[in-house]
Short mmCIF file of C-alpha atoms in Angstrom, two decimals:
data_model
loop_
_atom_site.label_atom_id
_atom_site.label_comp_id
_atom_site.label_asym_id
_atom_site.label_seq_id
_atom_site.Cartn_x
_atom_site.Cartn_y
_atom_site.Cartn_z
CA UNK G 1 -20.64 32.73 11.91
CA UNK G 2 -19.40 29.13 11.92
CA UNK G 3 -15.96 30.32 12.97
CA UNK G 4 -17.52 31.71 16.17
CA UNK G 5 -18.74 28.30 17.37
CA UNK G 6 -17.56 27.27 20.85
CA UNK G 7 -14.38 25.19 20.72
CA UNK G 8 -15.99 21.90 21.81
CA UNK G 9 -18.82 22.25 19.30
CA UNK G 10 -16.43 23.22 16.49
CA UNK G 11 -14.25 20.22 17.36
CA UNK G 12 -17.25 17.87 17.23
CA UNK G 13 -18.40 19.18 13.85
CA UNK G 14 -14.99 19.36 12.20
CA UNK G 15 -13.94 15.91 13.40
CA UNK G 16 -16.65 14.40 11.20
CA UNK G 17 -15.27 15.94 7.99
CA UNK G 18 -13.19 13.80 5.62
CA UNK G 19 -9.44 14.30 5.61
CA UNK G 20 -9.67 15.91 2.17
CA UNK G 21 -11.65 18.82 3.68
CA UNK G 22 -8.93 19.82 6.12
CA UNK G 23 -7.22 22.10 3.62
CA UNK G 24 -10.41 24.16 3.39
CA UNK G 25 -10.88 24.06 7.16
CA UNK G 26 -7.40 25.40 7.79
CA UNK G 27 -7.79 28.22 5.31
CA UNK G 28 -11.14 29.36 6.78
CA UNK G 29 -9.73 31.15 9.81
CA UNK G 30 -6.77 31.15 12.17
CA UNK G 31 -8.87 29.66 14.97
CA UNK G 32 -9.84 26.57 12.95
CA UNK G 33 -6.33 26.23 11.59
CA UNK G 34 -4.98 26.02 15.14
CA UNK G 35 -7.77 23.68 16.26
CA UNK G 36 -7.24 21.24 13.36
CA UNK G 37 -3.58 20.82 14.34
CA UNK G 38 -4.31 20.26 18.03
CA UNK G 39 -3.41 16.77 19.29
CA UNK G 40 -6.82 16.23 20.94
CA UNK G 41 -8.64 17.13 17.73
CA UNK G 42 -6.31 14.94 15.69
CA UNK G 43 -7.01 11.88 17.85
CA UNK G 44 -10.76 12.50 17.68
CA UNK G 45 -10.66 12.91 13.91
CA UNK G 46 -8.67 9.70 13.53
CA UNK G 47 -11.22 7.81 15.69
CA UNK G 48 -14.05 9.07 13.49
CA UNK G 49 -12.15 8.00 10.36
CA UNK G 50 -11.66 4.50 11.79
CA UNK G 51 -15.38 4.23 12.57
CA UNK G 52 -16.15 4.98 8.92
CA UNK G 53 -13.68 2.29 7.85
CA UNK G 54 -15.95 -0.30 9.47
CA UNK G 55 -18.72 0.61 7.03
CA UNK G 56 -16.64 1.34 3.96
CA UNK G 57 -12.98 1.45 3.06
CA UNK G 58 -10.94 4.50 2.30
CA UNK G 59 -8.11 3.98 -0.12
CA UNK G 60 -5.45 6.14 -1.67
CA UNK G 61 -5.24 5.47 -5.40
CA UNK G 62 -2.99 6.56 -8.23
CA UNK G 63 -4.98 7.02 -11.41
CA UNK G 64 -3.14 8.68 -14.25
CA UNK G 65 -0.21 9.57 -11.96
CA UNK G 66 -2.48 11.60 -9.67
CA UNK G 67 -3.15 10.75 -6.03
CA UNK G 68 -6.69 10.91 -4.64
CA UNK G 69 -8.65 9.49 -1.72
CA UNK G 70 -11.51 7.13 -2.60
CA UNK G 71 -14.30 5.56 -0.59
CA UNK G 72 -14.97 1.89 -1.38
CA UNK G 73 -18.23 0.12 -0.67
CA UNK G 74 -17.83 -3.45 -1.86
CA UNK G 75 -21.21 -4.84 -0.84
CA UNK G 76 -23.27 -2.24 -2.68
CA UNK G 77 -20.64 -1.50 -5.30
CA UNK G 78 -19.70 2.14 -5.32
CA UNK G 79 -16.28 3.69 -5.65
CA UNK G 80 -16.17 7.45 -5.52
CA UNK G 81 -13.48 10.05 -5.06
CA UNK G 82 -13.65 11.71 -1.65
CA UNK G 83 -11.35 14.40 -3.00
CA UNK G 84 -7.76 15.31 -3.53
CA UNK G 85 -5.49 15.09 -0.54
CA UNK G 86 -3.68 18.06 0.95
CA UNK G 87 -1.09 19.23 -1.52
CA UNK G 88 2.07 17.21 -2.04
CA UNK G 89 4.49 19.91 -3.14
CA UNK G 90 1.84 21.35 -5.45
CA UNK G 91 0.65 17.82 -6.21
CA UNK G 92 -1.47 18.91 -9.16
CA UNK G 93 1.76 19.24 -11.14
CA UNK G 94 3.68 16.29 -9.69
CA UNK G 95 3.36 12.93 -11.42
CA UNK G 96 3.47 10.07 -8.91
CA UNK G 97 4.69 6.65 -10.03
CA UNK G 98 4.25 4.64 -6.84
CA UNK G 99 2.99 4.97 -3.25
CA UNK G 100 3.52 3.01 -0.04
CA UNK G 101 1.47 3.46 3.13
CA UNK G 102 2.50 3.03 6.77
CA UNK G 103 0.78 4.42 9.88
CA UNK G 104 -0.89 7.36 8.16
CA UNK G 105 2.13 8.33 6.06
CA UNK G 106 2.67 7.85 2.34
CA UNK G 107 6.00 7.29 0.66
CA UNK G 108 5.68 8.76 -2.83
CA UNK G 109 7.99 8.01 -5.75
CA UNK G 110 7.84 10.51 -8.62
CA UNK G 111 7.33 9.32 -12.17
CA UNK G 112 10.84 10.32 -13.26
CA UNK G 113 12.25 8.44 -10.19
CA UNK G 114 14.22 11.54 -9.25
CA UNK G 115 12.50 12.24 -5.92
CA UNK G 116 11.08 10.35 -2.98
CA UNK G 117 8.88 12.16 -0.50
CA UNK G 118 7.32 11.13 2.81
CA UNK G 119 3.91 12.78 2.93
CA UNK G 120 1.34 13.11 5.70
CA UNK G 121 -1.93 13.77 3.84
CA UNK G 122 -3.64 14.56 7.15
CA UNK G 123 -1.38 17.47 8.11
CA UNK G 124 -0.13 18.29 4.64
CA UNK G 125 3.47 18.03 5.82
CA UNK G 126 6.03 16.66 3.40
CA UNK G 127 9.63 15.62 3.81
CA UNK G 128 11.76 15.24 0.73
CA UNK G 129 14.51 12.65 1.17
CA UNK G 130 17.75 13.39 -0.60
CA UNK G 131 19.72 10.38 -1.85
CA UNK G 132 22.95 9.27 -0.20
CA UNK G 133 24.49 9.06 -3.67
CA UNK G 134 21.74 8.67 -6.27
CA UNK G 135 18.48 6.84 -6.90
CA UNK G 136 18.13 4.07 -9.46
CA UNK G 137 15.23 3.45 -11.83
CA UNK G 138 15.16 -0.18 -10.60
CA UNK G 139 15.00 0.70 -6.89
CA UNK G 140 12.59 -1.13 -4.58
CA UNK G 141 11.26 0.88 -1.63
CA UNK G 142 9.51 0.26 1.67
CA UNK G 143 8.18 2.54 4.41
CA UNK G 144 8.11 1.30 7.99
CA UNK G 145 8.73 2.32 11.57
CA UNK G 146 10.50 1.40 14.77
CA UNK G 147 8.39 1.85 17.89
CA UNK G 148 9.98 2.94 21.16
CA UNK G 149 7.87 4.02 24.16
CA UNK G 150 4.84 4.77 21.98
CA UNK G 151 6.98 6.91 19.68
CA UNK G 152 7.23 5.99 16.00
CA UNK G 153 10.54 6.46 14.28
CA UNK G 154 9.82 6.21 10.56
CA UNK G 155 12.35 4.69 8.20
CA UNK G 156 12.66 4.12 4.46
CA UNK G 157 14.31 1.06 2.97
CA UNK G 158 15.80 1.32 -0.51
CA UNK G 159 17.41 -1.58 -2.35
CA UNK G 160 18.36 -2.70 -5.83
CA UNK G 161 19.93 -6.07 -6.67
CA UNK G 162 20.38 -6.76 -10.37
CA UNK G 163 22.68 -8.94 -12.46
CA UNK G 164 22.32 -7.00 -15.72
CA UNK G 165 23.53 -4.36 -15.15
CA UNK G 166 25.45 -5.59 -12.12
CA UNK G 167 24.41 -3.46 -9.16
CA UNK G 168 23.63 -4.20 -5.51
CA UNK G 169 22.72 -1.48 -3.01
CA UNK G 170 20.86 -1.82 0.30
CA UNK G 171 20.40 1.21 2.54
CA UNK G 172 17.99 2.56 5.14
CA UNK G 173 16.95 6.13 5.93
CA UNK G 174 16.11 7.19 9.50
CA UNK G 175 13.80 10.20 9.87
CA UNK G 176 15.20 10.95 13.35
CA UNK G 177 18.78 11.37 12.15
CA UNK G 178 17.88 12.51 8.64
CA UNK G 179 20.56 10.21 7.23
CA UNK G 180 21.09 7.03 5.23
CA UNK G 181 22.94 3.95 6.48
CA UNK G 182 24.36 1.22 4.26
CA UNK G 183 23.11 -2.30 4.99
CA UNK G 184 25.38 -5.23 4.19
CA UNK G 185 23.10 -7.80 2.58
CA UNK G 186 24.06 -10.68 0.29
CA UNK G 187 20.67 -12.16 -0.60
CA UNK G 188 20.06 -15.61 -2.03
CA UNK G 189 16.57 -14.41 -2.95
CA UNK G 190 15.13 -11.94 -5.42
CA UNK G 191 12.20 -9.52 -5.18
CA UNK G 192 11.11 -8.88 -8.74
CA UNK G 193 10.93 -5.22 -9.70
CA UNK G 194 7.15 -5.14 -10.19
CA UNK G 195 6.30 -6.78 -6.84
CA UNK G 196 4.92 -4.32 -4.32
CA UNK G 197 5.74 -4.65 -0.66
CA UNK G 198 3.05 -4.38 2.02
CA UNK G 199 3.51 -2.57 5.33
CA UNK G 200 1.96 -4.29 8.35
CA UNK G 201 2.75 -3.57 11.98
CA UNK G 202 5.55 -1.24 10.92
CA UNK G 203 7.35 -3.95 8.93
CA UNK G 204 7.21 -4.72 5.20
CA UNK G 205 6.46 -8.03 3.48
CA UNK G 206 7.17 -9.13 -0.09
CA UNK G 207 6.64 -12.19 -2.23
CA UNK G 208 10.20 -13.23 -3.06
CA UNK G 209 11.82 -15.97 -5.12
CA UNK G 210 14.87 -18.15 -4.63
CA UNK G 211 17.64 -16.99 -6.97
CA UNK G 212 18.90 -20.52 -7.50
CA UNK G 213 15.45 -21.77 -8.46
CA UNK G 214 14.51 -18.95 -10.83
CA UNK G 215 15.68 -21.13 -13.71
CA UNK G 216 13.07 -23.79 -12.93
CA UNK G 217 10.37 -21.08 -13.06
CA UNK G 218 8.10 -21.92 -10.18
CA UNK G 219 7.44 -24.78 -7.84
CA UNK G 220 6.66 -25.12 -4.18
CA UNK G 221 10.15 -24.00 -3.05
CA UNK G 222 10.63 -21.19 -5.53
CA UNK G 223 8.32 -18.53 -4.01
CA UNK G 224 7.98 -17.50 -0.37
CA UNK G 225 7.10 -14.60 1.91
CA UNK G 226 9.90 -12.32 3.09
CA UNK G 227 9.79 -9.65 5.81
CA UNK G 228 12.04 -6.70 6.58
CA UNK G 229 11.98 -5.80 10.28
CA UNK G 230 12.46 -2.03 10.66
CA UNK G 231 13.40 -2.36 14.34
CA UNK G 232 16.25 -4.83 13.86
CA UNK G 233 16.91 -3.53 10.32
CA UNK G 234 17.20 -7.08 9.04
CA UNK G 235 15.43 -9.38 6.60
CA UNK G 236 13.77 -12.32 8.28
CA UNK G 237 13.68 -16.01 7.33
CA UNK G 238 11.72 -17.41 4.42
CA UNK G 239 8.06 -17.76 5.36
CA UNK G 240 5.72 -20.21 3.60
CA UNK G 241 2.90 -19.23 1.28
CA UNK G 242 -0.38 -21.19 1.45
CA UNK G 243 0.04 -22.34 -2.17
CA UNK G 244 2.75 -23.21 -4.70
CA UNK G 245 2.64 -20.55 -7.45
CA UNK G 246 4.06 -20.63 -10.96
CA UNK G 247 6.22 -17.77 -12.25
CA UNK G 248 3.39 -16.63 -14.57
CA UNK G 249 0.72 -16.55 -11.88
CA UNK G 250 -0.67 -13.25 -10.58
CA UNK G 251 0.49 -12.75 -6.98
CA UNK G 252 -0.31 -9.86 -4.64
CA UNK G 253 -0.41 -8.88 -0.95
CA UNK G 254 -2.94 -6.85 1.01
CA UNK G 255 -3.90 -6.29 4.65
CA UNK G 256 -7.03 -7.05 6.65
CA UNK G 257 -7.95 -4.49 9.32
CA UNK G 258 -4.24 -3.59 9.44
CA UNK G 259 -3.78 -6.74 11.56
CA UNK G 260 -3.53 -9.72 9.22
CA UNK G 261 -1.99 -10.41 5.84
CA UNK G 262 -4.00 -11.39 2.77
CA UNK G 263 -2.38 -13.01 -0.26
CA UNK G 264 -3.93 -13.41 -3.71
CA UNK G 265 -2.99 -15.95 -6.36
CA UNK G 266 -4.57 -16.33 -9.79
CA UNK G 267 -3.34 -19.32 -11.74
CA UNK G 268 -2.32 -18.45 -15.27
CA UNK G 269 -3.43 -21.76 -16.69
CA UNK G 270 -6.79 -22.29 -14.97
CA UNK G 271 -7.81 -18.65 -14.17
CA UNK G 272 -8.73 -19.81 -10.65
CA UNK G 273 -8.33 -16.98 -8.13
CA UNK G 274 -7.72 -17.72 -4.45
CA UNK G 275 -7.28 -15.36 -1.51
CA UNK G 276 -5.93 -16.54 1.84
CA UNK G 277 -5.87 -14.62 5.14
CA UNK G 278 -3.24 -15.27 7.79
CA UNK G 279 -4.16 -16.29 11.34
CA UNK G 280 -0.79 -15.15 12.65
CA UNK G 281 1.79 -12.87 11.08
CA UNK G 282 5.14 -11.79 12.52
CA UNK G 283 8.53 -10.99 10.96
CA UNK G 284 9.71 -14.53 11.73
CA UNK G 285 6.49 -16.57 11.53
CA UNK G 286 3.24 -16.90 9.63
CA UNK G 287 0.25 -19.25 9.87
CA UNK G 288 -2.39 -19.81 7.20
CA UNK G 289 -5.61 -21.57 8.09
CA UNK G 290 -8.27 -19.57 6.32
CA UNK G 291 -9.08 -19.79 2.61
CA UNK G 292 -11.10 -16.61 2.18
CA UNK G 293 -12.16 -16.94 -1.44
CA UNK G 294 -11.83 -19.30 -4.39
CA UNK G 295 -13.38 -18.26 -7.72
CA UNK G 296 -13.05 -19.44 -11.32
CA UNK G 297 -12.58 -16.11 -13.14
CA UNK G 298 -12.74 -17.49 -16.69
CA UNK G 299 -16.55 -17.27 -17.06
CA UNK G 300 -16.56 -13.87 -15.32
CA UNK G 301 -13.80 -11.99 -17.16
CA UNK G 302 -12.41 -14.36 -19.79
CA UNK G 303 -8.86 -13.19 -19.08
CA UNK G 304 -6.33 -13.36 -16.21
CA UNK G 305 -5.43 -10.29 -14.23
CA UNK G 306 -2.14 -8.63 -15.14
CA UNK G 307 0.61 -10.42 -13.21
CA UNK G 308 2.35 -7.16 -12.31
CA UNK G 309 -0.69 -5.17 -11.14
CA UNK G 310 -0.75 -6.36 -7.55
CA UNK G 311 -3.48 -4.28 -5.85
CA UNK G 312 -6.53 -5.70 -4.11
CA UNK G 313 -8.70 -5.06 -1.04
CA UNK G 314 -10.61 -7.46 1.19
CA UNK G 315 -13.92 -6.93 3.00
CA UNK G 316 -13.74 -9.84 5.43
CA UNK G 317 -17.14 -9.18 7.01
CA UNK G 318 -19.07 -9.21 3.73
CA UNK G 319 -16.80 -11.80 2.11
CA UNK G 320 -15.97 -9.83 -1.01
CA UNK G 321 -12.74 -8.62 -2.58
CA UNK G 322 -11.80 -5.86 -5.01
CA UNK G 323 -9.02 -6.17 -7.59
CA UNK G 324 -7.67 -3.14 -9.47
CA UNK G 325 -6.73 -3.77 -13.10
CA UNK G 326 -7.37 -2.63 -16.67
CA UNK G 327 -10.19 -3.55 -19.06
CA UNK G 328 -8.48 -6.78 -20.05
CA UNK G 329 -9.63 -8.67 -23.09
CA UNK G 330 -9.33 -5.57 -25.29
CA UNK G 331 -6.46 -5.07 -27.76
CA UNK G 332 -5.26 -1.87 -26.05
CA UNK G 333 -6.63 -1.66 -22.50
CA UNK G 334 -6.95 1.94 -21.30
CA UNK G 335 -9.81 1.92 -18.77
CA UNK G 336 -9.10 1.46 -15.06
CA UNK G 337 -11.53 -1.12 -13.71
CA UNK G 338 -12.35 -2.25 -10.18
CA UNK G 339 -13.43 -5.91 -10.21
CA UNK G 340 -15.53 -6.82 -7.17
CA UNK G 341 -15.66 -10.56 -6.52
CA UNK G 342 -17.54 -12.63 -3.96
CA UNK G 343 -18.92 -16.07 -3.28
CA UNK G 344 -21.78 -17.78 -5.14
CA UNK G 345 -21.03 -15.99 -8.41
CA UNK G 346 -21.12 -12.45 -7.02
CA UNK G 347 -19.32 -10.23 -9.54
CA UNK G 348 -19.49 -6.50 -10.30
CA UNK G 349 -17.28 -4.01 -12.11
CA UNK G 350 -16.81 -0.27 -11.63
CA UNK G 351 -15.18 1.90 -14.31
CA UNK G 352 -12.65 4.30 -12.74
CA UNK G 353 -11.81 6.21 -15.90
CA UNK G 354 -9.04 6.20 -18.47
CA UNK G 355 -5.28 6.44 -18.04
CA UNK G 356 -2.18 5.06 -19.70
CA UNK G 357 -0.72 3.39 -16.60
CA UNK G 358 -1.99 0.60 -14.38
CA UNK G 359 -4.00 1.72 -11.34
CA UNK G 360 -2.37 1.44 -7.93
CA UNK G 361 -3.85 1.76 -4.48
CA UNK G 362 -3.52 1.08 -0.77
CA UNK G 363 -5.89 1.34 2.18
CA UNK G 364 -5.56 4.54 4.19
CA UNK G 365 -6.43 5.62 7.73
CA UNK G 366 -5.02 8.93 9.01
CA UNK G 367 -2.93 8.97 12.15
#
C-alpha cells in the first residue's frame, strides 16, 4: 500500500503534490497526516512549489465569491483551476469579498463584512479576528509581518477615513498578543475605497491621493505611492510614481518575484496601458528605471479596463502581463476574462466563467 512507503520515499512523492491535494493526503492515514505537518516536509514542499513558480504562476482567485488556486501560463495561454484550497471554515458556504496575501497567509474578508479571518491554505489553519469594537463596510485592510530573529509576527492593519459619514479609525492587530491597538494617524492623504494594497517584504503599499488636491482631479502631485511599515507601525513618506495619472485612469499594483513592485496605468483618454517595474523598493524609497510594457489597448479591446478592478500579474522573463477584468464592451458584462498582453501585438484572452462580481486575485506561494 502507498501508506506503507518508507518515510523518505513518501516525503519525496508527497512533496511534489499541489497544495490543494494536502487535504486528501492528510485524510488518507495518520502516518501521512503527521508527515505532512512535519517542518522538514513543509520546507521541502515549499521549495518544490517555488520551483514550479519559475515555469508558471500560481494565483489565488476569487470568482463568484469562491476562493480557488489557479495555475497561470502566460506564454502559452492557459489558466486552469488547480483545485479548492483546504477549507476556510467550511469555505464552500462562506462568501469571500476580498483577499490579501502575505508570506503564505491569506487575509479573507467575508461578503457581509462581518468577519475577517487569517487563513493558511497550506495547513488549513484559520484564525478568526474579533473586532475591537466593530467593523465598517468602508474598512481598508492590509496583512503584513514584523520579522525578529527569523520569526514572523503577523499583523493586520484596519483603517477607515471618511468625510461623509464622518469617521476615522486606524488600528492594528498583533497575532502574538491577540489584541488590537489604536494608531493615532491624521492623514493628509486618502486611499480610495476600491484601491487594493499590495504586500511586499512584509509591508503594504497603496496608490494614494493628496486630500487637498482631490478637487483638481489628477496631476503629477495628486497621486503617489504610500507604504505602511508593519515593524515600525507607521506610514512612510510619499513615494513617486513613474507617471502622472488622472483620477479616471486605471491604476493597480502587483509584485514581481515577491521582490519588486509593478505598477499599471491605463489612460482613460488614450487607452494606452503602461507597466513599470521598480529597481528598488523600500518603505521610505523607490526607484523606477524600467518601463516593462507599453501597449495601445484600443485596437485590441476597444474599451478601457475597469478603474476599480486592480488585479494583474507580470511574467518578467517572457515579457507578458495578465489583467483580470470583465467582458467589457458589452451592455451587462458578466464573464470573467483574463487578458494576456505582450509586446509586438501579442494578445490573448481566456474566459474564466460567469459571476456577478469583478474577479480578484493575488499570486500565492505556500510557506
